[in-house]
XYZ file of N, CA and C in Angstrom:
720
model
N -102.569 44.702 -69.888
C -102.107 44.442 -70.189
C -100.990 44.485 -68.724
N -101.260 45.278 -67.361
C -100.741 45.263 -66.046
C -101.116 43.807 -65.509
N -102.615 43.503 -65.943
C -103.097 42.775 -65.127
C -102.379 40.997 -65.222
N -101.909 41.481 -66.784
C -101.038 39.907 -67.175
C -99.777 39.982 -66.734
N -98.537 41.118 -66.573
C -97.762 41.611 -65.948
C -97.234 40.779 -64.564
N -98.620 41.401 -63.703
C -98.125 41.460 -62.498
C -98.891 39.447 -61.970
N -99.436 38.652 -62.640
C -99.308 37.219 -62.999
C -98.233 37.141 -63.020
N -97.586 37.139 -64.459
C -96.569 36.248 -63.998
C -95.238 36.805 -63.266
N -95.038 37.822 -62.718
C -94.433 38.212 -61.184
C -94.740 37.729 -60.700
N -96.209 37.392 -59.991
C -96.605 36.737 -58.989
C -96.103 35.302 -59.087
N -96.083 34.467 -60.468
C -96.148 33.034 -60.760
C -94.473 32.754 -60.453
N -93.479 33.901 -60.752
C -91.982 33.803 -61.049
C -91.786 33.521 -59.202
N -92.050 34.835 -58.045
C -92.284 34.414 -56.621
C -92.590 33.326 -55.965
N -93.512 32.803 -56.871
C -94.531 31.233 -56.117
C -92.908 29.927 -56.489
N -92.342 30.108 -57.767
C -91.291 28.997 -58.473
C -90.059 29.390 -57.524
N -89.620 30.528 -56.770
C -88.886 30.790 -55.741
C -88.366 30.403 -54.546
N -90.091 30.705 -54.280
C -90.234 30.206 -52.942
C -90.190 29.023 -53.075
N -90.935 27.701 -54.202
C -90.861 26.202 -53.966
C -89.235 25.552 -54.291
N -88.621 26.035 -54.620
C -87.187 25.532 -55.792
C -85.966 26.494 -54.828
N -85.537 27.071 -53.634
C -84.820 27.649 -53.070
C -83.357 26.733 -53.224
N -82.447 27.844 -53.887
C -81.485 26.969 -54.540
C -80.148 26.941 -53.315
N -79.684 25.438 -53.152
C -79.337 24.669 -52.337
C -77.395 25.212 -52.423
N -76.769 25.745 -51.274
C -75.348 26.259 -51.896
C -74.864 24.386 -51.674
N -73.608 24.243 -52.526
C -72.690 23.050 -53.049
C -72.100 23.267 -51.741
N -71.558 21.964 -50.517
C -70.782 21.843 -49.053
C -69.223 21.725 -50.314
N -68.848 22.549 -48.737
C -66.902 22.317 -49.232
C -66.240 21.165 -49.157
N -65.439 21.462 -50.483
C -65.024 20.058 -50.069
C -63.807 19.821 -49.073
N -63.571 18.547 -48.301
C -62.531 18.549 -47.556
C -61.173 19.062 -48.003
N -60.465 19.788 -46.776
C -59.005 20.329 -47.432
C -58.028 19.512 -47.654
N -58.215 18.193 -46.997
C -56.971 17.362 -47.117
C -57.858 16.000 -47.318
N -58.050 15.655 -48.478
C -58.993 14.111 -48.216
C -58.167 12.887 -48.118
N -56.616 13.067 -48.084
C -55.717 12.212 -47.919
C -55.579 12.322 -47.138
N -55.616 13.060 -45.923
C -55.563 13.436 -44.285
C -56.422 12.153 -44.035
N -58.005 12.012 -44.292
C -59.015 11.378 -43.686
C -59.015 9.703 -44.169
N -58.440 9.517 -45.585
C -58.562 8.393 -46.565
C -57.171 8.028 -46.439
N -56.794 7.068 -46.895
C -55.621 6.169 -46.868
C -55.667 5.540 -48.382
N -55.308 4.742 -48.755
C -55.107 4.349 -50.070
C -56.523 3.364 -50.602
N -56.931 2.524 -49.551
C -58.013 1.785 -49.204
C -59.271 2.564 -49.147
N -58.921 3.390 -48.692
C -60.366 4.366 -48.342
C -60.790 4.121 -47.101
N -59.771 3.413 -46.015
C -60.418 4.014 -44.696
C -59.701 4.704 -43.422
N -60.121 4.988 -42.757
C -60.079 6.490 -41.842
C -58.876 5.790 -41.044
N -57.668 7.285 -40.657
C -56.396 6.808 -39.590
C -54.939 6.680 -40.021
N -55.113 6.072 -41.162
C -53.336 5.642 -41.401
C -52.907 7.323 -42.098
N -51.853 6.611 -41.394
C -50.357 8.180 -41.248
C -50.194 8.075 -43.271
N -50.401 9.029 -43.295
C -50.194 9.735 -44.957
C -48.542 9.002 -45.365
N -48.259 9.629 -46.651
C -46.972 8.656 -47.050
C -45.379 9.037 -46.535
N -45.583 10.520 -46.405
C -44.433 10.778 -45.980
C -44.245 10.968 -44.272
N -44.956 10.425 -43.444
C -45.080 10.601 -42.217
C -45.055 8.713 -42.019
N -44.958 8.146 -42.951
C -44.347 6.911 -42.894
C -42.975 6.609 -42.711
N -42.592 7.698 -43.982
C -40.862 7.593 -43.899
C -39.980 7.852 -43.106
N -40.697 9.006 -42.088
C -40.095 9.424 -41.030
C -39.956 8.399 -40.424
N -41.445 7.451 -39.843
C -41.380 6.728 -38.752
C -39.983 5.513 -39.229
N -40.147 5.440 -40.796
C -38.643 4.399 -40.863
C -37.441 5.176 -40.702
N -36.789 6.456 -41.267
C -35.645 6.852 -40.713
C -35.500 6.673 -39.494
N -36.461 7.188 -38.825
C -36.330 6.934 -36.840
C -35.775 5.952 -36.696
N -36.442 4.367 -37.438
C -36.192 3.176 -36.940
C -34.834 2.972 -37.574
N -34.688 3.366 -38.208
C -33.216 2.829 -39.365
C -32.130 3.570 -37.896
N -32.243 4.738 -37.586
C -31.115 5.543 -36.755
C -31.348 4.871 -35.210
N -31.860 4.242 -35.014
C -32.115 3.876 -33.773
C -31.854 2.650 -33.792
N -31.485 1.238 -35.234
C -31.014 0.410 -35.526
C -29.157 1.034 -35.226
N -29.137 2.098 -36.015
C -27.398 2.148 -36.221
C -27.118 2.701 -34.621
N -27.562 3.290 -34.146
C -27.331 3.512 -32.508
C -26.769 2.360 -32.226
N -27.615 1.619 -31.898
C -27.841 0.094 -31.024
C -26.419 -0.552 -31.892
N -26.022 -0.721 -33.063
C -24.887 -1.198 -33.648
C -24.177 -0.529 -32.995
N -23.927 0.509 -33.045
C -22.687 1.599 -32.183
C -22.359 0.914 -30.975
N -23.549 0.700 -30.266
C -23.720 0.956 -28.516
C -23.030 -0.506 -28.378
N -22.960 -1.882 -29.221
C -23.224 -3.170 -29.482
C -21.394 -3.576 -29.755
N -20.901 -2.403 -30.322
C -19.770 -2.704 -31.068
C -18.255 -2.321 -29.820
N -19.186 -0.689 -29.380
C -18.249 -0.502 -28.055
C -17.847 -1.142 -26.961
N -19.246 -2.212 -27.033
C -19.363 -2.915 -25.669
C -18.509 -4.469 -26.155
N -18.310 -4.786 -26.790
C -17.534 -5.987 -27.705
C -15.460 -5.090 -27.202
N -15.745 -3.606 -28.041
C -13.803 -3.265 -27.620
C -13.435 -3.301 -26.268
N -14.674 -2.741 -25.427
C -14.672 -2.806 -23.942
C -14.271 -4.164 -23.486
N -15.088 -4.607 -23.445
C -14.773 -6.493 -23.348
C -13.506 -6.409 -23.958
N -13.218 -6.841 -24.939
C -12.037 -7.370 -25.431
C -10.751 -6.466 -24.438
N -10.638 -5.062 -24.335
C -9.855 -4.443 -23.155
C -9.467 -5.040 -22.343
N -10.586 -5.648 -21.605
C -11.027 -5.770 -20.188
C -9.945 -7.338 -20.424
N -10.462 -8.162 -21.447
C -9.943 -9.671 -21.179
C -8.198 -9.500 -21.776
N -7.771 -8.421 -22.306
C -6.944 -8.385 -21.913
C -5.253 -8.170 -21.399
N -6.494 -6.906 -20.394
C -5.561 -6.314 -19.371
C -5.706 -7.685 -18.160
N -6.889 -7.893 -18.105
C -6.455 -9.186 -17.276
C -5.390 -10.261 -17.672
N -5.354 -10.775 -18.152
C -4.463 -11.576 -19.216
C -2.625 -11.077 -18.569
N -2.934 -9.698 -19.082
C -1.715 -9.220 -18.452
C -1.640 -9.142 -17.181
N -2.131 -8.981 -16.267
C -2.446 -8.570 -14.998
C -1.750 -10.176 -14.512
N -2.652 -11.179 -15.152
C -2.064 -12.576 -14.476
C -1.037 -12.835 -15.337
N -0.755 -12.411 -16.188
C 0.570 -13.137 -16.736
C 1.877 -12.502 -15.614
N 1.701 -11.358 -15.585
C 2.344 -10.260 -14.435
C 2.856 -10.838 -12.851
N 1.495 -11.574 -12.640
C 1.795 -12.008 -10.871
C 2.605 -13.233 -11.593
N 2.122 -14.073 -12.589
C 2.582 -15.300 -12.239
C 4.169 -14.808 -12.715
N 4.509 -14.006 -13.333
C 5.933 -13.788 -13.679
C 6.570 -14.132 -12.550
N 5.999 -13.161 -11.935
C 7.138 -12.033 -10.831
C 7.486 -13.675 -9.550
N 5.678 -14.231 -9.639
C 5.826 -15.189 -8.756
C 7.220 -16.151 -9.200
N 7.511 -16.584 -10.514
C 8.403 -17.482 -10.663
C 9.796 -16.324 -9.967
N 10.256 -15.467 -10.619
C 11.225 -14.848 -10.009
C 10.925 -15.238 -8.797
N 10.579 -14.797 -7.548
C 10.827 -14.691 -6.685
C 10.517 -16.178 -6.065
N 10.288 -17.592 -6.810
C 10.568 -18.808 -6.461
C 11.711 -19.577 -7.176
N 12.748 -18.216 -7.737
C 14.156 -19.251 -8.500
C 14.692 -18.344 -7.804
N 15.431 -18.642 -6.835
C 16.671 -17.460 -5.905
C 18.021 -17.358 -7.281
N 18.070 -18.398 -8.210
C 19.306 -17.997 -8.723
C 18.473 -16.502 -9.494
N 17.984 -16.435 -9.548
C 17.058 -15.465 -10.873
C 16.801 -14.080 -9.607
N 17.173 -14.111 -8.971
C 16.391 -12.945 -8.064
C 17.310 -12.376 -7.428
N 17.488 -10.922 -6.838
C 18.806 -10.408 -5.977
C 17.911 -10.965 -4.660
N 18.849 -11.474 -3.441
C 18.615 -11.652 -2.219
C 19.354 -10.859 -1.269
N 20.079 -9.572 -2.022
C 20.936 -9.330 -1.287
C 20.116 -8.412 0.107
N 18.774 -8.385 -0.148
C 18.375 -7.151 0.731
C 17.088 -8.161 1.772
N 16.946 -9.382 1.524
C 16.241 -10.336 2.285
C 16.861 -11.812 2.700
N 18.056 -12.121 2.427
C 18.810 -12.921 3.268
C 19.915 -12.109 3.853
N 19.622 -11.511 5.425
C 20.608 -10.985 5.888
C 21.780 -11.439 6.261
N 21.243 -12.656 6.500
C 22.759 -13.450 7.160
C 23.703 -13.693 6.249
N 23.079 -14.198 4.490
C 24.188 -14.218 3.935
C 24.931 -12.862 3.596
N 23.907 -12.297 3.351
C 24.734 -10.462 3.163
C 25.650 -10.263 4.374
N 25.175 -10.568 5.188
C 26.800 -10.235 6.312
C 27.838 -11.285 6.226
N 27.663 -12.432 5.952
C 28.730 -12.922 5.397
C 29.618 -12.865 4.738
N 28.905 -12.180 3.694
C 29.553 -11.710 2.195
C 30.614 -10.570 2.317
N 29.854 -9.492 3.398
C 30.766 -8.588 3.674
C 31.648 -8.765 4.512
N 31.656 -9.960 5.501
C 32.862 -10.124 6.673
C 33.748 -10.786 5.988
N 33.574 -11.106 4.613
C 34.518 -12.100 3.875
C 34.947 -11.542 2.861
N 34.452 -10.971 2.123
C 35.295 -9.630 1.432
C 35.993 -8.088 2.126
N 35.728 -8.474 3.544
C 36.735 -7.013 3.692
C 37.800 -8.041 4.605
N 38.161 -8.868 4.617
C 39.045 -9.474 4.823
C 39.843 -10.184 3.727
N 39.092 -10.780 2.306
C 39.700 -10.912 1.618
C 40.255 -9.834 0.381
N 40.007 -8.121 0.527
C 40.077 -7.616 0.059
C 41.316 -6.318 1.011
N 41.791 -6.776 2.413
C 42.457 -6.231 2.867
C 43.755 -7.473 2.775
N 43.904 -8.412 2.643
C 44.963 -9.366 1.985
C 44.965 -8.928 0.778
N 44.434 -8.998 0.092
C 44.512 -8.878 -1.267
C 45.166 -7.429 -1.452
N 45.469 -6.509 -1.105
C 45.472 -5.140 -0.674
C 46.372 -4.643 -0.182
N 46.897 -5.459 0.419
C 48.524 -4.744 1.508
C 49.454 -5.488 1.239
N 50.539 -4.502 1.028
C 51.276 -5.249 0.883
C 52.581 -4.572 1.984
N 53.888 -5.770 2.343
C 54.687 -5.424 3.154
C 56.121 -6.136 2.488
N 56.872 -5.207 1.765
C 58.397 -5.617 1.011
C 59.044 -6.955 1.974
N 58.736 -6.627 3.195
C 59.650 -7.293 3.933
C 59.004 -9.059 4.401
N 57.539 -8.839 4.308
C 56.728 -10.384 4.406
C 56.093 -10.085 3.263
N 56.646 -10.894 2.029
C 56.106 -10.786 0.994
C 54.945 -12.514 0.676
N 55.448 -13.158 1.686
C 55.245 -14.545 1.973
C 53.368 -14.423 1.656
N 52.838 -13.796 3.088
C 51.511 -13.509 3.106
C 50.862 -12.717 2.009
N 52.039 -11.708 1.572
C 50.462 -11.587 -0.213
C 50.699 -12.022 -1.184
N 51.812 -13.046 -1.428
C 51.658 -14.259 -2.236
C 50.448 -15.612 -1.670
N 50.478 -15.331 -0.951
C 49.352 -16.905 -0.354
C 47.945 -15.937 -0.569
N 47.857 -14.794 0.001
C 46.045 -14.369 -0.623
C 45.849 -14.327 -2.101
N 47.152 -14.113 -2.960
C 46.983 -14.264 -4.012
C 46.011 -15.552 -4.833
N 46.935 -16.806 -4.108
C 46.898 -18.123 -4.697
C 45.406 -18.674 -3.977
N 44.935 -18.154 -2.993
C 43.901 -18.306 -2.145
C 42.624 -17.980 -2.301
N 42.895 -16.579 -2.668
C 41.326 -15.642 -2.529
C 41.274 -14.988 -4.275
N 41.388 -15.546 -5.226
C 41.739 -15.168 -6.290
C 41.456 -16.162 -7.553
N 40.521 -16.148 -8.763
C 39.980 -16.947 -9.387
C 39.446 -16.539 -10.613
N 39.829 -17.032 -11.946
C 39.424 -16.144 -13.007
C 39.924 -15.298 -13.354
N 39.524 -14.170 -13.898
C 40.205 -12.826 -14.567
C 40.880 -12.123 -13.179
N 40.369 -12.592 -12.438
C 40.531 -11.470 -11.286
C 42.017 -11.784 -10.926
N 42.492 -13.006 -11.298
C 44.244 -13.218 -11.450
C 44.765 -11.942 -12.164
N 44.550 -12.142 -13.526
C 45.484 -11.134 -13.872
C 45.062 -9.471 -13.975
N 43.422 -9.334 -13.551
C 43.425 -7.644 -13.306
C 44.155 -7.442 -12.121
N 44.315 -8.400 -10.630
C 45.389 -7.949 -9.274
C 46.365 -7.298 -10.085
N 47.335 -8.652 -10.888
C 48.377 -8.440 -11.169
C 48.649 -7.579 -11.660
N 47.649 -6.957 -12.784
C 48.254 -5.693 -13.607
C 48.652 -4.130 -12.452
N 47.377 -4.358 -11.175
C 47.441 -3.761 -10.451
C 48.686 -3.188 -9.438
N 49.143 -4.206 -9.567
C 50.465 -4.364 -8.678
C 51.158 -4.659 -9.000
N 51.737 -4.510 -10.570
C 52.447 -4.446 -11.439
C 53.457 -2.841 -11.090
N 53.513 -2.054 -10.971
C 54.303 -1.111 -10.680
C 54.799 -1.339 -9.696
N 53.999 -1.365 -8.420
C 53.965 -1.388 -7.189
C 55.288 -2.377 -7.079
N 55.039 -3.833 -7.659
C 56.174 -4.445 -7.596
C 57.388 -4.291 -7.853
N 57.755 -3.886 -8.766
C 58.622 -3.583 -9.789
C 59.528 -2.456 -9.026
N 59.135 -1.193 -7.674
C 59.916 -0.685 -7.079
C 60.127 -0.900 -5.630
N 59.358 -1.927 -5.027
C 59.429 -2.233 -3.641
C 59.946 -2.684 -2.838
N 60.943 -3.670 -3.408
C 62.781 -3.641 -3.601
C 63.536 -2.840 -2.583
N 62.852 -1.438 -3.640
C 63.708 -0.787 -3.346
C 64.060 0.050 -2.661
N 62.477 0.613 -2.360
C 61.954 1.600 -1.715
C 61.342 0.703 -0.142
N 61.434 -0.399 0.008
C 60.756 -1.582 0.156
C 59.626 -0.617 1.237
N 58.475 -0.723 0.293
C 57.432 -0.440 0.233
C 56.236 -1.355 1.619
N 55.549 -0.538 2.212
C 54.663 -0.773 2.836
C 52.839 -0.642 2.532
N 51.884 -1.219 2.225
C 50.727 -0.866 1.453
C 50.001 -1.261 2.676
N 48.897 -0.474 2.653
C 47.906 -1.261 4.236
C 46.743 -0.951 3.287
N 45.636 -1.591 3.645
C 44.076 -1.244 2.659
C 43.419 -1.710 4.378
N 42.531 -0.778 4.214
C 41.478 -1.110 5.461
C 40.002 -0.919 4.966
N 38.945 -2.048 4.761
C 38.154 -1.402 3.999
C 36.832 -0.753 5.439
N 36.692 0.202 5.001
C 35.909 1.396 5.687
C 34.488 1.071 5.427
N 33.678 0.639 4.296
C 32.394 0.471 4.314
C 32.209 -1.108 3.286
N 31.196 -1.117 2.869
C 31.186 -1.815 1.816
C 29.712 -2.189 1.813
N 28.899 -2.559 0.263
C 27.770 -3.164 0.411
C 27.471 -3.537 -0.423
N 26.436 -4.527 -0.469
C 26.411 -5.894 -1.199
C 25.004 -5.581 -2.136
N 25.738 -5.749 -3.784
C 24.763 -4.920 -4.800
C 23.478 -5.959 -5.014
N 24.388 -7.213 -4.834
C 23.762 -7.988 -5.353
C 23.912 -9.672 -4.806
N 23.096 -10.515 -4.972
C 23.220 -11.921 -4.806
C 22.434 -12.545 -5.729
N 23.177 -13.486 -6.483
C 22.419 -14.219 -7.457
C 22.952 -15.357 -7.122
N 22.242 -16.641 -6.806
C 22.364 -18.047 -6.924
C 24.231 -17.669 -5.810
N 25.612 -18.779 -6.870
C 26.273 -18.939 -6.051
C 27.015 -17.500 -6.362
N 26.927 -16.600 -6.879
C 27.532 -15.210 -7.205
C 27.271 -13.495 -6.360
N 27.649 -13.288 -6.162
C 27.602 -11.763 -5.848
C 28.353 -10.829 -5.853
N 27.928 -9.508 -5.292
C 29.010 -8.312 -6.575
C 28.533 -6.838 -5.346
N 30.293 -6.520 -4.630
C 30.138 -6.091 -3.148
C 30.663 -4.600 -3.615
N 30.189 -3.434 -3.098
C 31.003 -2.184 -3.637
C 31.913 -2.179 -2.521
N 33.354 -1.660 -2.678
C 33.866 -1.563 -1.391
C 34.458 0.218 -1.413
N 34.671 0.602 0.358
C 35.425 1.563 0.385
C 36.194 1.310 1.096
N 37.282 2.256 0.773
C 38.415 1.672 1.507
C 39.940 2.774 1.850
N 40.378 3.008 2.766
C 41.415 3.902 3.242
C 43.048 3.057 2.494
N 44.117 3.571 1.625
C 45.482 3.001 1.461
C 46.088 4.187 1.735
N 47.192 3.485 2.317
C 48.312 4.145 2.845
C 49.296 3.541 2.234
N 50.278 3.825 1.399
C 51.483 3.428 0.983
C 52.881 4.513 1.395
N 53.560 3.659 2.450
C 55.094 4.483 3.244
C 56.345 3.513 2.361
N 57.271 4.103 1.747
C 58.280 3.877 1.750
C 59.429 3.646 3.116
N 59.841 2.294 3.166
C 60.678 2.455 4.718
C 62.110 2.337 4.674
N 62.728 2.687 3.170
C 64.210 2.796 3.175
C 64.832 3.961 3.755
N 65.496 3.147 4.319
C 66.377 3.983 5.110
C 67.225 5.163 4.481
N 66.841 6.213 3.993
C 67.907 7.602 3.907
C 67.811 8.701 4.826
N 69.034 9.421 5.207
C 68.867 10.207 5.974
C 67.727 11.322 5.874
N 67.421 11.584 4.382
C 66.546 12.633 4.393
C 65.456 12.167 3.339
N 64.324 11.590 3.707
C 63.241 10.664 2.684
C 62.363 11.772 2.361
N 62.227 11.462 1.244
C 61.417 12.304 -0.101
C 59.783 12.332 0.573
N 59.418 13.043 0.047
C 57.906 13.400 0.756
C 56.556 12.352 0.344
N 57.207 11.383 -0.533
C 56.867 9.928 -0.987
C 57.016 9.029 -0.064
N 58.212 8.747 0.473
C 58.811 7.728 1.205
C 57.919 8.102 3.132
N 57.360 9.402 3.154
C 56.978 9.955 4.133
C 55.499 9.057 4.423
N 55.202 8.726 3.266
C 53.605 8.350 3.187
C 52.684 8.858 2.166
N 51.752 7.883 1.567
C 50.905 8.605 1.103
C 49.314 7.942 1.230
N 48.680 8.486 1.365
C 46.845 8.558 1.980
C 46.078 8.966 0.968
N 45.139 7.777 0.702
C 44.124 8.122 0.009
C 43.063 7.111 0.328
N 41.523 7.367 -0.491
C 40.515 7.101 -0.142
C 40.516 5.770 -1.701
N 39.786 4.385 -1.200
C 39.810 3.735 -2.814
C 38.045 3.719 -2.804
N 37.365 3.160 -3.576
C 36.587 2.992 -4.053
C 36.564 1.615 -5.837
N 35.659 0.932 -5.300
C 36.271 -0.631 -6.201
C 34.796 -1.683 -6.212
N 34.602 -2.058 -6.934
C 33.864 -3.538 -6.883
C 34.605 -5.018 -7.330
N 34.019 -5.948 -6.367
C 34.686 -6.887 -6.531
C 33.008 -8.359 -6.817
N 33.849 -8.962 -7.545
C 32.623 -9.807 -8.439
C 33.351 -10.958 -7.022
N 32.254 -11.956 -6.727
C 32.777 -13.196 -6.250
C 31.928 -14.253 -6.462
N 32.226 -15.405 -5.882
C 31.872 -16.570 -6.382
C 31.955 -17.543 -4.807
N 30.717 -18.437 -5.069
C 31.267 -19.496 -3.364
C 31.756 -20.734 -4.371
N 32.641 -21.102 -3.412
C 33.274 -22.224 -3.451
C 33.700 -22.992 -2.526
N 32.740 -23.840 -2.354
C 32.758 -24.673 -0.637
C 33.089 -24.124 0.332
N 31.869 -22.787 0.453
C 31.465 -22.059 1.276
C 32.753 -20.499 1.447
N 33.387 -20.622 0.839
C 34.365 -19.262 0.343
C 34.167 -18.701 -0.409
N 34.148 -17.412 -0.315
C 34.005 -16.371 -1.686
C 34.939 -16.055 -2.106
N 35.391 -16.481 -3.194
C 36.811 -15.931 -3.701
C 36.051 -14.406 -4.859
N 37.365 -14.148 -4.707
C 37.511 -12.870 -6.026
C 36.950 -13.397 -7.560
N 36.161 -12.854 -8.440
C 36.741 -13.582 -9.508
C 36.847 -11.986 -10.505
N 36.850 -11.505 -9.949
C 36.445 -10.055 -10.966
C 36.462 -8.668 -10.014
N 37.338 -8.073 -10.518
C 37.639 -6.774 -9.719
C 37.437 -5.271 -11.039
N 36.568 -4.812 -10.552
C 35.805 -3.503 -11.485
C 36.653 -1.824 -10.971
N 37.318 -1.347 -11.138
C 38.106 -0.485 -10.811
C 37.321 1.255 -11.337
N 36.163 0.661 -11.942
C 35.442 1.984 -12.614
C 36.535 2.861 -13.466
N 37.058 1.677 -14.205
C 37.968 3.096 -15.329
C 39.436 3.366 -15.033
N 39.580 3.142 -14.028
C 40.913 4.219 -13.317
C 41.825 3.108 -13.586
């Protein structure tokens, strides 16, 4: 029996040595990482393809936003350029049309002429001597036009009413003037003047009013050029 058992064990050892057990090879961790749908290597997995598509979409949107911003800037540049051109042409047109431009500061000779004629006209129109009324009447006829005729009459209405009784003498002297505007054949002048009013009626004891009233005056006159002579067509006393 021992011999038979010994032979069986010996046979089993020979079989074990002749047929060794080979361990199975481990399966790859991620077969899809190595092979694509067609079984080829090197292709990106589906999720990575999707990521690439999102990146391309994002770049496309950024490109469209940049293009839109560029178009807006171009449009603004064109608008500003057009406005600048319009403003330049408009200002040039105003300079080329003397009737629309104020030449009081650019035409010094004409400005000086207007100031001189205004000073003489105001002195004649706003001075009055009851003993020599002809000079006053002549000034009204030759130096006033338009609405200035009625304006001047309203200013001297009360003075003339009592002039004969009080023997009034009014003297007006222009101390300064400023040409505000010269617009073609029209101009506007701001006048500063000194005025004195004295009653020369013969009385033993003259009243304070008869002794004289002195005051400064400021008003504006609108002038119109008629044949080289500047006539007063408006008197502005600023609401006084």
